[in-house]
Coordinates of C-alpha atoms in Angstrom, one line a residue:
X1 CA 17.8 20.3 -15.9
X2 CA 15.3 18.2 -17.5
X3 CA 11.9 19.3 -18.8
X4 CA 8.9 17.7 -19.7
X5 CA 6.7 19.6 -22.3
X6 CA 2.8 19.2 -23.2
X7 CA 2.5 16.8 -20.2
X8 CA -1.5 16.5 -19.3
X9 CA -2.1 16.5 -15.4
X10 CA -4.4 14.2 -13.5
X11 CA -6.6 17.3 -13.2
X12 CA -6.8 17.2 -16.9
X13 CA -4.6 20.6 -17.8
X14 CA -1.8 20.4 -20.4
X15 CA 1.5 21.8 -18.3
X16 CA 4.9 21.7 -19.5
X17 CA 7.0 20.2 -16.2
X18 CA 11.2 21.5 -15.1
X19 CA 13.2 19.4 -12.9
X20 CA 16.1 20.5 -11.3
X21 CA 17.8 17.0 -11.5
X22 CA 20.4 18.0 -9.1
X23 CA 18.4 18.6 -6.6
X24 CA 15.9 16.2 -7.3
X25 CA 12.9 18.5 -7.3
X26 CA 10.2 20.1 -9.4
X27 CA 11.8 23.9 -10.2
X28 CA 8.4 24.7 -12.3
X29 CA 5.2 23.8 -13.5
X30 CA 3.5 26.4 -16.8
X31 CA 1.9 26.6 -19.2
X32 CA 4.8 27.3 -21.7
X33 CA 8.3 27.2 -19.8
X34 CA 11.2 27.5 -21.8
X35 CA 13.2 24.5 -23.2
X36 CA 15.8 23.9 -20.5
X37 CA 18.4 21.1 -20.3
X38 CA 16.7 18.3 -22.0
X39 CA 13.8 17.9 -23.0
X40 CA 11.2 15.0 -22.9
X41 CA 7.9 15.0 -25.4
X42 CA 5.1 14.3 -23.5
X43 CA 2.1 15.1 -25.8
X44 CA -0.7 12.6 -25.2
X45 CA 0.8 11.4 -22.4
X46 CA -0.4 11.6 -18.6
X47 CA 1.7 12.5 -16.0
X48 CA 0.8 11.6 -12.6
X49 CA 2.7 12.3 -9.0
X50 CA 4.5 9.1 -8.0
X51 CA 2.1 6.6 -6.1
X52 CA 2.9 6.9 -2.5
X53 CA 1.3 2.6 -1.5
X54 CA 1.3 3.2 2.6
X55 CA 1.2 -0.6 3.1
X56 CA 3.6 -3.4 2.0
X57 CA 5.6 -6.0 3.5
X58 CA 9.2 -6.4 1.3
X59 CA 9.4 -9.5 4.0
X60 CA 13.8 -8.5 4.7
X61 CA 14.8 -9.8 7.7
X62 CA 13.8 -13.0 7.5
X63 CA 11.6 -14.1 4.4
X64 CA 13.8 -13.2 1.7
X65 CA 12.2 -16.4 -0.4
X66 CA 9.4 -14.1 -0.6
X67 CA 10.4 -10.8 -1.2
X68 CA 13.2 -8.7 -1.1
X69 CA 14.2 -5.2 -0.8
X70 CA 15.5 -5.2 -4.0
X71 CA 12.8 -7.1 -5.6
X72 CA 10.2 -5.2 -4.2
X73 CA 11.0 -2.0 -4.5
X74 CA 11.4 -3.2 -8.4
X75 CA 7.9 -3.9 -8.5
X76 CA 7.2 -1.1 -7.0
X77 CA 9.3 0.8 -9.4
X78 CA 7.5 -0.3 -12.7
X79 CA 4.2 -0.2 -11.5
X80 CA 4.5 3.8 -10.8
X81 CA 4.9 3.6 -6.6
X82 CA 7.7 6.0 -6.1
X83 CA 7.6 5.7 -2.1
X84 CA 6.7 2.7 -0.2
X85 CA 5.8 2.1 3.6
X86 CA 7.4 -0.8 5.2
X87 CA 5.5 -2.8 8.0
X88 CA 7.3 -4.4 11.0
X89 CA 6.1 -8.1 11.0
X90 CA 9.7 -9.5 9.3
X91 CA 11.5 -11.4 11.6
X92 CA 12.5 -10.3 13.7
X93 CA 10.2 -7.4 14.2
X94 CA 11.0 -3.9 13.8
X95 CA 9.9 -3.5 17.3
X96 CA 13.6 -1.9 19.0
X97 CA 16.4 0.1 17.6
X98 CA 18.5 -2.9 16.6
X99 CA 16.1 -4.1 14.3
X100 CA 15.3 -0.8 13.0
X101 CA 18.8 -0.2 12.4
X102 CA 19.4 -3.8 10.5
X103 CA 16.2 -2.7 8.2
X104 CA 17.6 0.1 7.3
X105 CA 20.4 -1.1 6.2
X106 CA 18.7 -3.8 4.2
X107 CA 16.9 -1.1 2.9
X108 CA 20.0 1.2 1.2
X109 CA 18.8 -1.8 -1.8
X110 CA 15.7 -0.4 -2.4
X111 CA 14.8 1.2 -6.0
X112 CA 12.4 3.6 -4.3
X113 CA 12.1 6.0 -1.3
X114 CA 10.6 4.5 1.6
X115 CA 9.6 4.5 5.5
X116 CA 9.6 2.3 8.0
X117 CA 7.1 1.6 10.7
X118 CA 7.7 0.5 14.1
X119 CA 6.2 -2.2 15.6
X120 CA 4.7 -3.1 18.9
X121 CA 5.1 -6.7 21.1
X122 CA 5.0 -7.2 24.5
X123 CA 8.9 -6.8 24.7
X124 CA 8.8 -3.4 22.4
X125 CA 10.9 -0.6 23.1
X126 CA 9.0 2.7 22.1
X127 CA 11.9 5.0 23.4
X128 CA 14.7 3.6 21.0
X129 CA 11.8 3.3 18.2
X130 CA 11.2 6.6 18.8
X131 CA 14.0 7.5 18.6
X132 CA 14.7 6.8 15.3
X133 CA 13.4 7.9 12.1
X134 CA 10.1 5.8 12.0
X135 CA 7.4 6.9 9.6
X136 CA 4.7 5.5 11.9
X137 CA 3.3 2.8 14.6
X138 CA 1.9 -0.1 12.4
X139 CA 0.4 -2.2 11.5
X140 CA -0.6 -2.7 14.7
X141 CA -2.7 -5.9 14.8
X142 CA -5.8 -5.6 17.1
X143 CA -6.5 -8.6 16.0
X144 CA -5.5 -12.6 15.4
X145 CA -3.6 -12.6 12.3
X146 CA -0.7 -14.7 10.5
X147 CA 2.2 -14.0 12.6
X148 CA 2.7 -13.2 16.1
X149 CA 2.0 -9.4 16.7
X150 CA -1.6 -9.4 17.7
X151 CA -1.2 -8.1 20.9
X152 CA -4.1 -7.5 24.0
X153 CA -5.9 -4.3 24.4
X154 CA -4.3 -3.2 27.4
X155 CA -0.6 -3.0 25.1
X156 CA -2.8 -1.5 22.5
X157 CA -3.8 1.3 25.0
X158 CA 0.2 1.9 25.7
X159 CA 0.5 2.0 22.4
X160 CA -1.5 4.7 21.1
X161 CA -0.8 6.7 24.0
X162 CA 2.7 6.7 23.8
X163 CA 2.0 7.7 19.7
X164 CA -0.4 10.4 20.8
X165 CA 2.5 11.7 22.9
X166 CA 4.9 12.1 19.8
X167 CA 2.1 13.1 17.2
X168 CA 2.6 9.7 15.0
X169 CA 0.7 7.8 13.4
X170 CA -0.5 5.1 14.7
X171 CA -1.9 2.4 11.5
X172 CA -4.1 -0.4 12.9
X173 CA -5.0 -4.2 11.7
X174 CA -8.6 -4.3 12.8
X175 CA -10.5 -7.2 13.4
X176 CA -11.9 -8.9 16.8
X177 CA -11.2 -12.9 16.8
X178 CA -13.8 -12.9 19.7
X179 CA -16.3 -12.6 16.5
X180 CA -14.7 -15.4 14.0
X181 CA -17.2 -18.1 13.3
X182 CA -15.4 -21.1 14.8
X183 CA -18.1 -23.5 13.2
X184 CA -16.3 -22.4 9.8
X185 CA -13.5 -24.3 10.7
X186 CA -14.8 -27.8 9.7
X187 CA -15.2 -26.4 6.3
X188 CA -12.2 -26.9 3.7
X189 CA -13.7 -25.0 1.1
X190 CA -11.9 -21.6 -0.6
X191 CA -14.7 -19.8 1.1
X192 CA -14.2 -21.3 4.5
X193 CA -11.6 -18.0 5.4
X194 CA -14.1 -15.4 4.2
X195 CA -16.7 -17.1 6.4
X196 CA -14.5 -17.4 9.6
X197 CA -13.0 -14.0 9.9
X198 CA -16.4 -12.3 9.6
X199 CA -17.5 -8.5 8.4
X200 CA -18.8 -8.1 11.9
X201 CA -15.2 -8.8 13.3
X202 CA -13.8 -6.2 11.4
X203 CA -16.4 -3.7 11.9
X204 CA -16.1 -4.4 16.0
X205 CA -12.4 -4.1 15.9
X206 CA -12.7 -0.7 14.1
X207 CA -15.2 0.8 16.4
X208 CA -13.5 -0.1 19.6
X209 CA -10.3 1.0 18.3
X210 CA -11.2 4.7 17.0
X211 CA -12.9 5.0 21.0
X212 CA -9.6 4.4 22.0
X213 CA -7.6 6.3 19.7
X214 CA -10.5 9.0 20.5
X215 CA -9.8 8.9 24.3
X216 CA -5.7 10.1 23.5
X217 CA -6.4 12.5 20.8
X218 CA -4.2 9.6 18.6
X219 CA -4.4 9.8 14.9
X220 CA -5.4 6.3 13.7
X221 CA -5.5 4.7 10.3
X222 CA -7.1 1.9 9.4
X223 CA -5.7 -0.7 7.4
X224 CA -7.2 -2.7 4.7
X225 CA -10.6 -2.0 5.6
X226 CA -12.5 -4.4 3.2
X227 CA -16.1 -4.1 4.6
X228 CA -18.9 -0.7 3.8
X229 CA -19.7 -0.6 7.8
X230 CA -15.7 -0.6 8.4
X231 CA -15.1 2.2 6.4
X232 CA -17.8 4.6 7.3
X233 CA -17.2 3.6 11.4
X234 CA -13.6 5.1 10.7
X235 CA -14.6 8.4 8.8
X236 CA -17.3 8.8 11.4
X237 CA -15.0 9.6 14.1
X238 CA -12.0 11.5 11.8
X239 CA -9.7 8.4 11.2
X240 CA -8.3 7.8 7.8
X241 CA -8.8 4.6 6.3
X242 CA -7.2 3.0 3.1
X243 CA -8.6 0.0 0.9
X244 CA -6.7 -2.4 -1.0
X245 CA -6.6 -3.2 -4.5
X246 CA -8.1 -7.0 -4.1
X247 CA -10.6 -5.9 -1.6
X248 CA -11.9 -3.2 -4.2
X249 CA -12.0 -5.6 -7.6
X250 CA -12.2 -9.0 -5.9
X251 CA -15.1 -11.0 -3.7
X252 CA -15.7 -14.5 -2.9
X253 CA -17.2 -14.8 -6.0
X254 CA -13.2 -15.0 -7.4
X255 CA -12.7 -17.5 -5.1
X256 CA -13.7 -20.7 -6.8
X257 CA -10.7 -19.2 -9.5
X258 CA -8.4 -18.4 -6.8
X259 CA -8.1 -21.0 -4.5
X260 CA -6.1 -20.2 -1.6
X261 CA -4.4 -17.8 -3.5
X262 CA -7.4 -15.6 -2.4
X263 CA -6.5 -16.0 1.2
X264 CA -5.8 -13.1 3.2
X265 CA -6.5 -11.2 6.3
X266 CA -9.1 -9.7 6.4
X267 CA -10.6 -11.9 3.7
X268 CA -12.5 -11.3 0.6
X269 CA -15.7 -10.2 1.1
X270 CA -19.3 -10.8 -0.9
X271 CA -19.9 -9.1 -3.9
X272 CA -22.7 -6.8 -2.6
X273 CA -20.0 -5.8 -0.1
X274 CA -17.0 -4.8 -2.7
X275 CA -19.5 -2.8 -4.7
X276 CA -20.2 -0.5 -1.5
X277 CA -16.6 -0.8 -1.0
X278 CA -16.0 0.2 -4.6
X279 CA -18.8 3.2 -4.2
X280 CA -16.8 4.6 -0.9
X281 CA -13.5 4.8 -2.9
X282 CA -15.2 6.5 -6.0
X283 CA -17.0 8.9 -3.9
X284 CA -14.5 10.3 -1.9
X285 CA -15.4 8.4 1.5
X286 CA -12.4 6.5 1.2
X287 CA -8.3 8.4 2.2
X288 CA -6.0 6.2 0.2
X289 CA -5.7 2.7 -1.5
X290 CA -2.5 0.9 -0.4
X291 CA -1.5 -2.5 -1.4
X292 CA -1.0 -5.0 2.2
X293 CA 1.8 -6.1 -0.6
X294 CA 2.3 -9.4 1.6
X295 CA 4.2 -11.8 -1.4
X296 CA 4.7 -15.4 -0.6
X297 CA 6.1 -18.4 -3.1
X298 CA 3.4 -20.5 -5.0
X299 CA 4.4 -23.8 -3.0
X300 CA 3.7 -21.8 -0.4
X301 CA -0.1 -20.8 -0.9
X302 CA -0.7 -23.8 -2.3
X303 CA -1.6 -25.9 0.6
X304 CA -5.1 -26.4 2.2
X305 CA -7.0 -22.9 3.6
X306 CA -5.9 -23.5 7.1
X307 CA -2.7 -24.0 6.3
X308 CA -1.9 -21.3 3.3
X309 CA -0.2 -18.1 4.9
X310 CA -2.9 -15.5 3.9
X311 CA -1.6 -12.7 1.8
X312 CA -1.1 -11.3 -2.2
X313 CA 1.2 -9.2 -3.9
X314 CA -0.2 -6.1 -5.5
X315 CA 2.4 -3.4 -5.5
X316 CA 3.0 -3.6 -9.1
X317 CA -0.6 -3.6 -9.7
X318 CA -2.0 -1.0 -7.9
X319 CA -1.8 1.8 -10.2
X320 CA -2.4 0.1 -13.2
X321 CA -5.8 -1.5 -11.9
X322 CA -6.6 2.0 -11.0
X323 CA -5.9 4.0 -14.3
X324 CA -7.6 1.0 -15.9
X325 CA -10.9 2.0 -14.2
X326 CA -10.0 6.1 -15.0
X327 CA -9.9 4.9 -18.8
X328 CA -13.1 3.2 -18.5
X329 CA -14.8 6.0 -16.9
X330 CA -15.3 4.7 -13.3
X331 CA -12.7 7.1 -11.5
X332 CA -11.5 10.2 -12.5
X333 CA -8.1 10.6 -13.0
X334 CA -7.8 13.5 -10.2
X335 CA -9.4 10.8 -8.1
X336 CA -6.6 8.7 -9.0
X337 CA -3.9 10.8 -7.6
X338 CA -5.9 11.4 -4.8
X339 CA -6.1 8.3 -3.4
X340 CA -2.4 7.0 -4.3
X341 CA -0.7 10.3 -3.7
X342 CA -1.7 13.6 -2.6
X343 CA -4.0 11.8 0.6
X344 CA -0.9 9.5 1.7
X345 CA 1.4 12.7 1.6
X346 CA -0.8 13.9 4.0
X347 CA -1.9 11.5 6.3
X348 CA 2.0 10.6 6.9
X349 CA 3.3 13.8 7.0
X350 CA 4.9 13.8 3.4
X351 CA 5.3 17.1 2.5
X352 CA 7.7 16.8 -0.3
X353 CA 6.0 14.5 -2.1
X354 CA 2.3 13.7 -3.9
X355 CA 1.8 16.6 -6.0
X356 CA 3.2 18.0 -9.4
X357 CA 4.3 21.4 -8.2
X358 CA 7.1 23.7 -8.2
X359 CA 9.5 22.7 -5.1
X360 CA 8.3 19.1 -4.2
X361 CA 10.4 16.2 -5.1
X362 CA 10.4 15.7 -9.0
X363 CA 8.2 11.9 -8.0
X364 CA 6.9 10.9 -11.4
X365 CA 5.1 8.9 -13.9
X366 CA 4.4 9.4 -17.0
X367 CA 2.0 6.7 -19.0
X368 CA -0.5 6.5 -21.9
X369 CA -3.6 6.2 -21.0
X370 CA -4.8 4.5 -23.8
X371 CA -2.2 1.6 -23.8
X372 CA -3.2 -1.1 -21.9
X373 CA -1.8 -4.3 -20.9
X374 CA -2.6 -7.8 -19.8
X375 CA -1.7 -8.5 -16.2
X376 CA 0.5 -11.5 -16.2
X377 CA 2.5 -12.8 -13.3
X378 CA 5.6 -14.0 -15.0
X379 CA 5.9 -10.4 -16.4
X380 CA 5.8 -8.6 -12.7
X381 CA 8.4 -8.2 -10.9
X382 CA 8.0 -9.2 -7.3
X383 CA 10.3 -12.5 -6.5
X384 CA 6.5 -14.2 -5.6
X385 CA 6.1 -14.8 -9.7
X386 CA 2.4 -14.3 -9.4
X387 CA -0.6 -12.3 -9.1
X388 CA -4.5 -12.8 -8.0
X389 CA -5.4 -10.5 -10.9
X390 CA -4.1 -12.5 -13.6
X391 CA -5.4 -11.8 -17.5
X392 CA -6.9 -8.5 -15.8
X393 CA -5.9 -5.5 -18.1
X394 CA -3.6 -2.3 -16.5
X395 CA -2.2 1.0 -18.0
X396 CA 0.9 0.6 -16.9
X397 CA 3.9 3.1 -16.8
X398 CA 6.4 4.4 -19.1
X399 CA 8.8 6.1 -17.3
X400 CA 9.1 6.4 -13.6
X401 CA 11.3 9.0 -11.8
X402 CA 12.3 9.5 -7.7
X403 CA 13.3 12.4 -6.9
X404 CA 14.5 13.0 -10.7
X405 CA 16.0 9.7 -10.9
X406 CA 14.9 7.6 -13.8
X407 CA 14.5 4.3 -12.0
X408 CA 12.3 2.8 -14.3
X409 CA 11.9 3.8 -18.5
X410 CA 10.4 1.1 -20.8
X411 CA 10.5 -2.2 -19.1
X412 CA 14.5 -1.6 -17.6
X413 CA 15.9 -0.3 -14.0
X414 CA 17.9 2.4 -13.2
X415 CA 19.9 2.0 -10.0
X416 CA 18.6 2.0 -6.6
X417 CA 18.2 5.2 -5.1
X418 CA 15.6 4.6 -2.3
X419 CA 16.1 6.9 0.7
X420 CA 14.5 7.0 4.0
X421 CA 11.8 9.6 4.0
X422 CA 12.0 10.6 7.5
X423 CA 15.9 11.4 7.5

């Protein structure tokens, strides 16, 4: 047994915290429970349900240069994400049972409990995916994007269908290359991707692909929706939606900084733009915020803006960004664990995890609100070595815990004890 005593919730009451450690889950949450096992002080301390980030890319098979399981799920580990969702763009996709089975055991590596989503190419084979353990379909890319899974809307169709069928979630990449400003492309400017993969080619992309998942009854998520009009077209018809951390804090004004290190899909958006953004995720509009954690090498991203591979780390970063802006006063700190824990549980069938309560899994961390640190690339923990939010300042976490595992505790690692959440 382990107990945590005079531990303040995100809700802002003072509980004292048991965890059966054997079993890995929360026995009871009071007021005043008596000392049990041992016992960890948390007085002036915050102690949050581990962040559930429904969106990275740990790049095994295939990119290990980039990211690993191992180092990923590191990252993960110290910046408070206690579960991780694993997209299927590695190489070679996650698109059949073979591949599925040769991610998972790539996976047994990983610090943190995770699921994996199944992918969808013209050569896919939904009855062996489906027959495995997948969390969900996605990220399915409706849409041109680095790689080769954008797929025609005929497949897409299939797709959802066939995810209707077997209640899953099906997570969408939503943009329409039909509506990317060509002319852009004789620009070499930082700006030049922001201006070719247009708002309107997001918004487009959305729209048409909630009337589809509307026609099956699907339940659709939108990925990385980055623009006001994309967000509310999803909420509109009873998708869930999720925002990333650089789409929330970060606009082409950071561009002239960030160089080509500021590319990704879709791309950073004008200021007026991430402050709408910013107001949906405040307010409640918003489901989740995940990461699109999509690391790659600094030789890598720096090349011209056609040739960069578009994407940034941020799994490390997440939760600190957002207790940052609790500390400050522009999100509550029950908004907090709304967006990186108890919504995700929900949306993806997590039942066990994203709350502090008696009988879910003991998913942890514990911080200091009032200790804050400057972000700094060479101190995170992705194999990338970098960050686009560089001398930005995060409360980051103490102590970390899955499934009453210490896996992370004052800048060192436990061992990896990252299981699949679907077995």
């Amino acid at each position: 047994m382990l107990t945590i005593r005079n531990a303040t919730l995100a809700d802002g009451s003072k509980r004292d915290v048991r965890i059966e450690t054997d079993a890995g889950r929360i026995a009871a949450v009071g007021s005043s429970l008596t000392e049990s096992g041992e016992v960890v002080d948390a007085a002036g301390k915050l102690l949050l349900p581990g962040a559930i980030d429904a969106h990275v890319h740990f790049r095994q098979p295939g990119f290990p240069h980039k990211e690993t399981w191992e180092t990923g799920s590191r990252s993960a580990a110290a910046g408070g994400v206690t579960t991780v969702v694993d997209q299927p763009n590695t190489n070679p996709p996650t698109v059949d049972g073979e591949s599925f089975d040769a991610k998972v055991v790539l996976a047994a590596d990983s610090y943190v409990d995770y699921g994996i989503n199944g992918g969808v190419t013209p050569d896919w084979k939904p009855d062996e995916l489906f027959d495995r353990p997948i969390l969900a379909l996605g990220e399915v890319f409706l849409a041109d994007s680095t790689g080769k899974m954008g797929i025609e809307e005929d497949l897409f169709r299939s797709a959802v269908g066939r995810a209707a069928d077997d209640y899953a979630v099906v997570t969408v990449h939503a943009e329409n290359a039909e509506l990317f400003d060509r002319d852009a492309k004789s620009r070499d400017d930082p700006n030049a991707w922001s201006a070719y993969r247009t708002a309107e080619a997001e918004v487009d992309a959305v729209e048409r692909a909630c009337e589809i998942g509307a026609e099956f009854g699907a339940r659709l998520h939108i990925a990385h929706t980055s623009t006001p009009k994309g967000i509310d077209a999803a909420r509109d018809v009873g998708a869930t939606c999720e925002v990333t951390p650089h789409h929330m804090f970060l606009s082409r004004d950071h561009l002239e900084e960030l160089g080509t290190f500021g590319r990704m899909n879709p791309p950073l958006r004008s200021e007026k733009r991430r402050e709408e953004v910013f107001a949906r995720v405040a307010n409640g509009t918003v489901d989740m915020i995940a990461t699109d954690h999509a690391p790659h090498t600094r030789e890598e991203k720096d090349a011209s803006i056609w040739n960069a591979p578009s994407g940034v780390p941020g799994v490390e970063t997440m939760l600190p960004l957002l207790l940052e802006q609790a500390r400050k006063g522009n999100l509550s700190y029950d908004r907090v664990a709304d967006l990186t824990a108890r919504t995700p549980s929900k949306v993806f069938g997590l039942p066990r995890k994203g709350r502090i309560e008696e009988g879910r899994m003991a998913d942890l961390v514990l911080v200091d609100p009032d200790e804050t640190r400057e972000i700094r690339g060479d101190d995170l923990h992705s194999k990338c070595g970098w960050t686009p939010f560089e001398g930005w300042t995060g409360v980051f976490p103490e102590l970390t815990m899955v499934r009453g595992n210490v896996v992370f505790e004052d800048g060192e690692f436990g061992d990896p004890v990252g299981e699949n959440v679907r077995d």
